[in-house]
XYZ file of C-alpha atoms in Angstrom:
689
model
C 161.269 142.972 168.124
C 163.546 144.109 165.324
C 162.623 147.064 163.140
C 161.590 146.369 159.553
C 164.264 147.034 156.975
C 163.605 149.905 154.620
C 161.775 148.785 151.502
C 164.031 148.642 148.422
C 163.027 147.232 145.025
C 165.368 146.074 142.218
C 165.886 148.941 139.803
C 165.901 148.587 136.004
C 169.080 148.450 133.977
C 170.516 151.743 132.775
C 168.459 153.145 129.945
C 165.423 150.962 130.682
C 162.085 151.930 132.190
C 160.684 150.175 135.247
C 158.400 147.303 134.289
C 156.946 144.236 135.935
C 159.923 141.921 136.346
C 159.372 138.754 134.312
C 161.520 135.641 134.017
C 162.644 132.747 136.172
C 165.444 130.634 137.580
C 168.115 130.154 134.950
C 170.708 127.390 135.201
C 173.113 127.886 132.293
C 175.732 125.736 134.026
C 173.491 122.734 133.326
C 173.737 123.308 129.565
C 176.530 123.583 126.965
C 177.354 127.152 126.026
C 175.952 126.780 122.509
C 172.485 126.707 124.113
C 173.001 130.091 125.782
C 172.489 132.181 122.658
C 169.241 130.357 121.938
C 168.152 130.993 125.539
C 168.703 134.722 125.134
C 166.834 134.726 121.810
C 163.834 132.979 123.348
C 163.931 135.201 126.422
C 163.699 138.269 124.198
C 160.823 136.669 122.292
C 158.940 135.958 125.533
C 159.510 139.415 127.003
C 161.767 138.161 129.802
C 163.643 140.991 131.524
C 165.151 139.247 134.592
C 166.517 135.842 135.524
C 167.886 134.414 138.784
C 171.324 132.860 138.300
C 173.679 130.752 140.402
C 171.246 129.371 142.978
C 172.811 125.884 143.086
C 176.182 126.725 141.578
C 178.553 126.609 144.562
C 180.458 123.594 143.208
C 180.802 125.310 139.824
C 181.925 128.651 141.315
C 184.274 127.400 144.063
C 185.635 124.274 142.443
C 187.818 123.428 145.435
C 188.528 125.214 148.668
C 189.532 128.803 147.889
C 189.680 128.200 144.116
C 187.085 130.287 142.283
C 185.935 130.099 138.669
C 183.861 133.139 137.768
C 184.633 133.056 134.042
C 181.566 131.079 132.975
C 179.309 133.155 135.216
C 180.808 136.393 133.899
C 180.153 135.296 130.343
C 176.483 134.492 130.856
C 175.780 137.561 133.016
C 177.339 139.806 130.364
C 175.449 138.029 127.591
C 172.180 138.529 129.451
C 172.874 142.122 130.410
C 173.882 143.147 126.910
C 170.536 141.765 125.743
C 168.722 143.927 128.291
C 168.017 141.097 130.743
C 168.812 141.871 134.384
C 170.271 139.364 136.827
C 169.040 138.476 140.298
C 172.276 136.904 141.523
C 172.172 134.118 144.094
C 174.685 133.749 146.907
C 174.979 130.094 145.733
C 175.068 128.802 149.308
C 171.920 126.671 149.212
C 173.825 123.400 148.786
C 177.490 122.892 149.737
C 179.831 121.063 147.329
C 181.141 117.558 147.940
C 184.655 118.740 148.708
C 183.328 120.725 151.668
C 181.154 118.001 153.204
C 183.864 115.381 152.787
C 186.387 117.625 154.536
C 183.873 118.715 157.180
C 181.128 116.125 157.702
C 180.273 117.954 160.944
C 178.307 120.521 158.875
C 175.668 117.901 157.966
C 172.408 118.100 159.877
C 170.980 115.294 162.016
C 167.407 114.102 162.279
C 165.545 113.542 165.536
C 166.933 109.989 165.827
C 170.502 111.207 165.411
C 170.945 109.960 161.856
C 173.137 112.175 159.665
C 171.672 113.678 156.501
C 174.172 112.679 153.847
C 174.986 114.769 150.756
C 173.306 113.740 147.541
C 170.372 116.133 147.321
C 170.315 119.725 148.642
C 170.275 121.719 151.882
C 172.334 119.078 153.679
C 173.809 121.672 156.052
C 173.001 122.691 159.600
C 172.268 126.397 160.192
C 173.976 126.416 163.595
C 177.299 125.059 162.323
C 180.088 127.630 162.821
C 182.175 125.711 160.285
C 179.534 125.883 157.578
C 178.882 129.549 158.317
C 182.565 130.333 157.840
C 182.656 128.688 154.408
C 179.309 130.146 153.287
C 180.195 133.704 154.294
C 183.565 133.397 152.591
C 181.729 132.527 149.374
C 179.296 135.432 149.872
C 182.175 137.880 150.240
C 183.966 136.490 147.193
C 180.781 136.784 145.127
C 180.123 140.317 146.345
C 183.678 141.487 145.694
C 183.660 140.055 142.193
C 180.266 141.480 141.172
C 180.102 144.709 143.194
C 180.549 146.855 140.083
C 178.657 144.697 137.598
C 175.945 146.867 135.972
C 173.702 143.920 135.140
C 173.167 142.603 138.685
C 170.101 144.299 140.202
C 169.489 142.231 143.369
C 170.866 139.512 145.632
C 168.991 136.209 145.908
C 170.278 135.020 149.302
C 170.474 131.205 149.449
C 167.207 129.476 148.483
C 164.055 128.374 150.307
C 165.590 128.228 153.768
C 164.250 125.289 155.756
C 162.721 123.438 152.829
C 164.767 120.362 153.801
C 166.793 121.439 156.831
C 164.092 123.084 158.932
C 164.931 120.954 161.982
C 168.402 119.941 163.056
C 169.040 117.905 166.224
C 172.820 117.966 166.182
C 175.186 118.969 168.962
C 175.564 122.397 167.344
C 171.790 122.788 167.407
C 171.661 121.688 171.041
C 174.127 124.376 172.120
C 172.335 127.000 170.039
C 168.943 125.978 171.462
C 170.283 126.335 175.004
C 171.563 129.822 174.194
C 168.272 130.762 172.513
C 166.320 129.677 175.615
C 168.624 131.664 177.883
C 168.191 134.776 175.756
C 164.410 134.337 175.610
C 163.736 133.469 179.258
C 166.724 134.684 181.265
C 166.537 131.987 183.949
C 166.072 128.243 183.932
C 163.134 128.679 186.311
C 161.385 130.735 183.641
C 161.972 127.927 181.149
C 160.582 125.402 183.617
C 157.487 127.548 184.012
C 157.038 128.060 180.277
C 157.376 124.354 179.517
C 155.381 123.144 182.499
C 158.191 120.819 183.530
C 156.506 119.922 186.812
C 154.610 117.458 184.613
C 156.358 114.072 184.222
C 159.369 115.165 186.323
C 160.944 117.183 183.521
C 162.295 119.968 185.738
C 165.755 121.252 184.754
C 168.409 122.770 187.016
C 170.551 124.455 184.380
C 170.454 125.496 180.713
C 172.920 122.708 179.909
C 170.133 120.225 180.679
C 168.088 121.522 177.749
C 168.177 119.141 174.798
C 166.356 119.328 171.449
C 163.125 117.321 171.161
C 164.863 114.198 169.917
C 163.280 110.759 169.565
C 161.521 109.727 172.795
C 160.015 106.427 171.704
C 157.141 105.524 169.443
C 153.768 106.535 170.834
C 155.159 108.908 173.468
C 154.325 112.611 173.723
C 156.847 115.438 173.551
C 156.536 118.327 175.978
C 154.309 120.753 173.996
C 155.930 123.937 175.331
C 159.380 122.637 174.474
C 158.287 121.529 171.011
C 156.667 124.902 170.283
C 159.819 126.715 171.358
C 161.988 124.405 169.262
C 159.947 125.366 166.202
C 160.431 129.025 167.097
C 164.143 128.433 167.624
C 164.479 126.600 164.308
C 162.906 129.500 162.437
C 165.203 131.920 164.276
C 168.311 129.798 163.658
C 167.739 129.789 159.913
C 166.903 133.485 160.042
C 170.178 134.204 161.839
C 172.044 132.372 159.087
C 170.201 134.373 156.431
C 170.979 137.636 158.259
C 174.671 136.701 158.380
C 174.712 136.063 154.619
C 172.687 139.200 153.930
C 174.988 141.403 155.983
C 178.138 139.949 154.412
C 176.785 140.791 150.957
C 175.399 144.195 151.980
C 178.666 145.312 153.515
C 180.375 145.065 150.118
C 177.394 145.938 147.857
C 175.312 148.385 149.943
C 173.327 149.649 146.951
C 171.896 146.265 145.929
C 168.591 145.182 147.505
C 168.512 141.704 149.048
C 165.811 139.104 149.429
C 165.304 135.403 149.956
C 162.435 133.318 148.665
C 159.743 132.370 151.189
C 157.386 129.406 150.734
C 154.041 130.931 151.670
C 150.979 128.844 150.915
C 147.699 128.091 152.659
C 149.286 125.057 154.295
C 152.877 126.331 154.458
C 154.163 126.942 157.968
C 157.820 125.916 157.683
C 159.087 129.245 159.047
C 157.493 132.291 160.636
C 157.462 134.209 157.381
C 155.843 137.264 158.903
C 158.788 137.500 161.301
C 161.200 136.970 158.395
C 159.442 139.691 156.412
C 161.132 142.326 158.564
C 164.579 141.158 157.462
C 164.345 141.444 153.673
C 164.513 144.551 151.509
C 161.549 143.232 149.528
C 159.421 140.147 150.147
C 159.743 137.252 147.692
C 157.691 134.090 147.536
C 157.642 130.677 145.878
C 154.147 129.318 145.346
C 153.026 126.094 143.696
C 149.388 125.465 142.830
C 147.124 123.000 144.584
C 145.472 120.765 141.958
C 141.706 120.546 141.811
C 138.776 122.763 142.619
C 140.585 124.882 145.239
C 143.350 125.884 142.799
C 142.471 129.559 142.240
C 141.142 130.236 145.740
C 144.184 128.779 147.482
C 146.487 130.758 145.200
C 144.605 133.998 145.908
C 144.588 133.273 149.643
C 148.335 132.636 149.687
C 149.113 135.686 147.564
C 146.990 137.835 149.866
C 148.946 136.514 152.850
C 152.205 137.444 151.092
C 150.783 140.929 150.565
C 150.039 141.032 154.288
C 153.572 139.910 155.149
C 154.888 142.639 152.815
C 152.602 145.190 154.524
C 151.214 146.013 151.068
C 154.559 146.971 149.559
C 155.075 145.345 146.137
C 156.413 141.810 146.373
C 158.257 139.404 144.095
C 156.842 136.089 142.874
C 160.201 134.318 142.661
C 158.964 130.857 141.693
C 155.845 129.165 140.436
C 155.263 126.609 137.707
C 154.142 126.862 134.110
C 152.458 123.464 134.489
C 153.233 120.294 136.466
C 155.681 120.040 139.352
C 157.821 116.949 139.977
C 157.543 116.314 143.706
C 153.960 115.115 144.290
C 152.911 111.451 144.046
C 150.806 112.501 141.037
C 151.994 115.618 139.206
C 148.974 117.121 137.487
C 149.384 119.526 134.581
C 147.780 122.933 134.461
C 144.642 123.314 132.405
C 144.591 125.598 129.374
C 144.445 129.213 130.517
C 145.830 128.593 133.983
C 149.406 129.593 133.180
C 148.322 133.144 132.360
C 145.510 133.318 134.905
C 147.625 132.146 137.839
C 150.313 134.716 137.132
C 147.794 137.526 136.811
C 146.204 136.448 140.095
C 149.535 136.998 141.855
C 149.845 140.389 140.158
C 146.319 141.267 141.262
C 147.323 140.524 144.852
C 150.314 142.865 144.779
C 153.150 141.116 142.936
C 155.240 143.404 140.732
C 157.371 140.490 139.544
C 156.404 137.154 137.999
C 159.074 134.445 137.762
C 159.073 130.688 137.319
C 161.094 127.684 138.229
C 162.598 127.426 135.754
C 163.570 128.889 132.373
C 164.567 125.735 130.471
C 163.315 122.310 131.540
C 166.187 120.128 132.741
C 167.186 117.075 130.732
C 168.801 115.373 133.756
C 168.505 115.411 137.522
C 165.706 115.101 140.057
C 163.706 117.997 138.592
C 163.746 116.961 134.940
C 159.976 116.414 134.927
C 159.235 119.793 136.542
C 157.658 122.105 133.963
C 159.498 125.189 132.713
C 159.073 128.238 130.496
C 160.843 126.354 127.688
C 159.594 122.770 128.027
C 161.180 119.606 126.690
C 158.954 120.096 123.623
C 160.757 123.357 122.935
C 159.672 126.616 121.371
C 156.849 125.056 119.335
C 154.640 124.250 122.313
C 151.482 125.527 123.978
C 153.414 126.275 127.161
C 155.942 128.535 125.444
C 153.205 130.278 123.454
C 151.430 131.004 126.748
C 154.719 132.240 128.231
C 154.972 134.718 125.353
C 151.337 135.764 125.766
C 151.916 136.392 129.456
C 155.001 138.470 128.704
C 152.923 140.674 126.395
C 150.186 140.977 129.045
C 152.660 142.048 131.719
C 154.166 144.616 129.370
C 150.691 145.983 128.656
C 149.964 146.301 132.382
C 153.302 148.060 132.848
C 152.473 150.459 130.014
C 149.172 151.262 131.715
C 150.904 152.218 134.974
C 150.182 149.303 137.260
C 153.601 149.642 138.936
C 152.338 152.713 140.769
C 149.470 150.819 142.358
C 148.915 148.669 145.458
C 146.391 146.013 146.381
C 143.285 147.835 147.579
C 142.389 147.228 151.201
C 139.410 144.977 151.783
C 136.752 145.660 154.385
C 137.376 142.213 155.893
C 140.544 140.645 157.323
C 141.142 136.937 157.907
C 143.938 136.448 160.464
C 146.709 133.874 159.993
C 149.177 132.855 162.733
C 152.197 130.617 162.212
C 152.692 129.910 165.914
C 149.062 128.832 166.357
C 149.599 126.317 163.571
C 152.777 125.027 165.222
C 150.952 124.593 168.543
C 148.030 122.708 166.985
C 150.432 120.275 165.303
C 151.150 118.584 168.648
C 150.207 114.909 168.836
C 148.209 115.143 172.077
C 145.245 117.377 171.188
C 141.459 116.886 171.208
C 141.666 115.672 167.608
C 144.500 115.271 165.137
C 142.144 116.311 162.345
C 141.971 119.966 163.426
C 144.737 122.504 162.917
C 144.755 126.264 162.645
C 146.053 126.170 159.072
C 142.832 124.739 157.617
C 140.347 127.295 158.887
C 141.626 130.590 157.369
C 141.360 129.217 153.818
C 137.834 127.930 154.474
C 136.814 131.429 155.589
C 138.536 133.096 152.644
C 136.657 130.819 150.244
C 133.304 131.156 152.001
C 133.609 134.940 152.016
C 134.474 134.827 148.311
C 131.270 132.835 147.762
C 129.450 135.854 149.221
C 131.304 138.233 146.907
C 133.801 139.374 149.549
C 137.518 139.170 148.707
C 139.141 139.326 152.131
C 142.660 140.374 153.011
C 144.709 137.679 154.753
C 146.628 139.411 157.537
C 149.307 137.987 159.872
C 148.437 138.143 163.551
C 151.173 140.768 164.055
C 149.741 142.842 161.202
C 147.271 145.709 161.352
C 144.127 143.564 161.284
C 142.519 145.822 163.865
C 142.232 148.517 161.190
C 139.556 146.570 159.278
C 135.787 146.884 159.572
C 135.444 143.143 160.167
C 137.974 140.581 161.407
C 137.872 136.782 161.446
C 139.964 134.902 164.029
C 139.842 131.372 162.555
C 141.138 128.799 165.049
C 143.816 131.178 166.295
C 144.765 128.754 169.042
C 147.310 130.999 170.800
C 146.229 134.386 172.121
C 148.945 136.181 174.033
C 148.102 138.905 176.515
C 149.076 141.484 173.886
C 146.878 139.947 171.181
C 144.072 139.577 173.707
C 144.305 143.281 174.487
C 144.162 144.123 170.798
C 141.071 141.936 170.331
C 139.283 143.535 173.259
C 140.188 147.083 172.234
C 139.097 146.378 168.672
C 135.599 145.244 169.624
C 135.127 147.813 172.397
C 135.964 150.483 169.837
C 133.272 149.334 167.422
C 134.896 146.509 165.469
C 133.016 143.513 164.088
C 134.669 140.250 165.107
C 134.141 136.608 164.177
C 135.776 134.033 166.452
C 135.730 130.301 165.762
C 136.255 127.095 167.723
C 139.873 126.442 168.756
C 140.598 130.156 169.191
C 142.109 131.548 172.372
C 142.680 128.162 173.953
C 146.178 128.961 175.262
C 148.578 131.836 175.772
C 151.912 132.177 173.952
C 153.476 129.488 176.224
C 150.664 127.082 175.287
C 149.304 127.354 178.821
C 145.528 126.987 178.728
C 143.475 130.034 179.628
C 141.385 128.701 182.526
C 137.712 129.160 183.304
C 136.271 127.900 180.014
C 137.093 128.552 176.388
C 137.843 130.868 174.607
C 139.829 131.838 177.638
C 140.826 135.469 177.653
C 138.006 136.691 175.370
C 134.977 134.787 176.719
C 133.137 137.991 177.568
C 133.924 139.496 174.168
C 132.093 136.678 172.356
C 129.513 136.032 175.089
C 129.986 132.258 175.368
C 131.586 129.838 177.773
C 132.743 126.555 176.256
C 133.093 123.761 178.803
C 134.338 120.915 176.625
C 135.253 119.884 173.090
C 133.210 117.371 171.119
C 135.506 115.750 168.557
C 133.887 113.719 165.796
C 135.250 110.925 163.632
C 134.691 107.492 162.186
C 137.500 105.468 163.745
C 135.148 103.687 166.192
C 131.767 102.197 165.381
C 128.937 104.265 166.801
C 130.844 107.483 167.502
C 129.386 110.681 165.981
C 130.909 111.703 162.666
C 128.932 114.921 162.189
C 126.427 117.266 163.783
C 123.572 119.002 162.000
C 122.846 122.657 162.692
C 119.435 124.258 162.798
C 120.364 126.520 159.861
C 121.122 123.574 157.575
C 124.909 123.551 157.964
C 126.783 120.399 158.990
C 129.671 120.276 161.461
C 132.567 117.843 161.130
C 135.685 116.989 163.141
C 134.999 119.175 166.184
C 132.272 121.106 167.958
C 132.222 123.138 171.157
C 130.045 122.230 174.104
C 128.846 125.729 174.967
C 127.612 125.580 178.549
C 126.249 129.111 178.805
C 125.800 132.341 176.886
C 125.777 135.875 178.275
C 122.605 137.944 178.576
C 123.962 140.221 175.861
C 124.220 137.312 173.410
C 121.786 135.961 170.834
C 121.872 132.382 169.578
C 121.809 132.290 165.771
C 121.965 128.520 165.329
C 121.914 125.403 167.503
C 122.984 121.799 167.078
C 120.372 119.159 166.245
C 121.068 115.684 167.600
C 119.630 112.781 169.542
C 118.789 113.928 173.072
C 120.969 111.279 174.687
C 124.150 112.841 173.180
C 123.720 116.044 175.182
C 124.208 118.194 172.070
C 120.618 118.695 170.960
C 119.779 122.387 171.285
C 123.304 123.397 172.346
C 124.268 126.785 170.841
C 126.406 126.511 167.718
C 126.611 130.105 166.417
C 126.204 132.991 168.851
C 126.121 136.761 168.267
C 127.081 139.215 170.999
C 127.504 142.917 171.677
C 130.549 144.147 173.560
C 131.341 147.796 174.074
C 130.594 149.615 170.836
C 131.222 146.521 168.738
C 129.721 143.177 167.852
C 130.967 139.625 167.657
C 129.878 136.236 166.374
C 131.197 132.952 167.740
C 131.157 129.885 165.463
C 131.468 126.829 167.684
C 132.178 124.089 165.145
C 134.114 123.263 162.030
C 131.602 123.890 159.246
C 133.911 123.883 156.236
C 133.604 126.226 153.304
C 130.071 125.043 152.444
C 128.684 125.387 155.960
C 130.310 128.771 156.422
C 128.940 130.036 153.101
C 125.476 128.894 154.184
C 125.822 130.607 157.567
C 127.532 133.800 156.422
C 124.475 135.833 155.315
C 123.043 135.732 158.846
C 126.480 136.233 160.407
C 127.137 139.298 158.249
C 123.690 140.679 158.977
C 124.154 140.280 162.730
C 127.450 142.163 162.458
C 125.889 144.973 160.434
C 127.943 143.926 157.401
C 125.203 142.530 155.169
C 126.168 144.886 152.357
C 129.838 143.857 152.443
C 129.429 141.456 149.549
C 127.371 142.539 146.604
C 129.691 140.992 143.991
C 128.989 137.832 142.046
C 130.452 134.981 144.099
C 131.271 133.092 140.913
C 133.896 135.726 140.152
C 136.883 136.665 142.303
C 137.155 140.453 142.213
C 140.472 142.067 143.153
C 141.466 145.717 142.801
C 144.773 147.528 142.745
C 144.625 151.266 143.281
C 147.173 153.838 142.160
C 148.314 156.986 143.907
C 146.751 158.937 141.039
C 143.325 157.457 141.759
C 143.418 154.913 138.930
C 142.061 151.457 139.659
C 142.926 148.141 138.037
C 140.056 145.681 138.442
C 140.843 141.971 138.037
C 137.920 139.580 137.526
C 138.684 135.844 137.697
C 136.198 133.100 136.895
C 136.029 130.750 139.914
C 133.831 128.182 138.150
C 133.955 125.735 135.256
C 131.103 127.568 133.536
C 131.283 130.731 131.449
C 130.330 133.747 133.562
C 129.082 137.047 132.189
C 130.176 140.194 134.027
C 129.783 143.930 133.475
C 132.829 145.758 132.152
C 133.710 148.923 134.027
C 136.456 150.980 132.428
C 138.900 150.125 129.656
C 139.822 146.482 129.126
C 143.612 146.258 129.469
C 144.129 142.479 129.412
C 141.828 139.556 128.785
C 142.547 135.836 128.703
C 139.976 133.150 127.947
C 137.358 135.893 127.813
C 135.227 137.591 125.166
C 134.495 141.291 125.595
C 131.376 142.681 123.977
C 130.849 146.337 124.742
C 129.810 146.788 128.352
C 129.881 143.098 129.241
C 132.366 140.253 129.078
C 132.017 136.490 129.019
C 134.785 134.962 131.112
C 135.402 131.322 130.307
C 136.743 128.748 132.794
C 140.297 129.704 133.807
C 139.670 133.140 132.330
C 140.344 136.675 133.553
C 139.796 140.236 132.440
C 141.648 143.281 133.748
C 140.124 146.729 133.369
C 141.417 150.176 134.234
C 139.166 152.941 135.467
């Protein structure tokens, strides 16, 4: 396990005070130079103080092999810097130019059928290609040498969204790298055979050269789950190794500049192991795009809390989000009035000290021309740009009030998230394809919010065992080390909630035998003998189960065969006697050591969890944990000087009245009247006390 890099944050330009960084991706090379002066004017009007430049500019910077044109980039960086706008400079390696891929088509990645990904979009390179690495690092060094003394560059933006399109590569380069990765991880081929269970289906290997990536094996067939899980780990590590190589090439020449790369953390985002990657950046950055509909705010807050957990509560950088619609969904919904400001402030509430968008000026050509921007196609005279200016003023006000010295306050409750558990549950031969780890943490976050509890979302490697209460939501993989932590936590007095699909297998995806949840059966006081999936794909099969407390289970339930003497059944299933589920325990409380646990043996969804939570919290001795109005998401940042910034977000489509504690610093879509405030839909108030 590598040590975390020392935290370093981009510093303000000479003569400027530290403020919340505000801006976005800027692509001046897509516009004639006469637009640049207008860009700078509008940036100053909006309060922009930083832009990211050069992200997809390789072909413009290195026009042919070894021929560099920095003149245009120098001109715009100087123009920005002289206007007081800092530059987050990209390594420009995200997409190779046509001259490179035509000369070296062997750098193009292959899909699982062996088809080559042709140039024409972006990220058409393989991370294990020694040829591509040579060209990319040469560009990094040229960029670093040219800009090492530039006073306007405050940080390096290394590549862009690693793995967004090239997460998996099945090429010959990848095959050799995967073999080496397995040898480094396991040491012997016998250890690989054990980890992958190759005795099944005669898959035993005699040598590391017999290891191949999980390429196409025929429609309807099933890939070895241990191999597939390790390939996902390898793919994350391969991209990380490429990032580290770029980072180190830049850092060697510009040691004083902090470096980052933009993650893609969201409730459903599991492209890479971002918690593992978080150790390799000087400051954590994230790209987040809203989920349309009623989960919009909650999913954003959940994801931002997870980023805060990945950053270990150091300030983090919101590198990209959208002012309104994106361009890449089948239907690209706009944001509602108020959401541009509210969404940004929600990220700030959760620990972001930088708010940036993709992008500054909306493109007039290309695949992203319908993606919203800070300056839309409609121009300066538009609701979007007026909101952009309002947000800039709000962020400046928060900076003036000292928010940069604060951190997200620690919650009493942690919800655990695990990338590898999600990868394992994605296999195609599981009890049901409708159940994955990734769905359950968000349901718990939302249900807890309904009870007035704003939980922290903490990676499984994080310090979740320092919280009063912990939820393990479908954490499918429990290694021996994580098992030990769980047991020690509860024995020492912790309050633990464990759900279905938790602790099924160890880190090799070998099932813990003896009944589920395997290694922590005695901690939760239940023994699950079988799964009961539910669906509607066959006539007459069960599609739900009612619980005695009024909740309804969908998709999966546990057949709990026995409970320990120390356990108390809080709810049972209600069903026809002939199904064998009538009266079977559904929610069970237990005592273990000095602590307590509750086991939830079915997928209840946000509504069922919210209905069940009062009794669950009471059984854990946490009944007082809520206390806030569940219609409002309350988040606090606390400063070293004892100051507290309280963010109150309306979670409903009705106006909500809340008490005002302290001085109102910022309000949006809200009316403040003395000691109370009316927060409208999509509204927020921020107070300081």
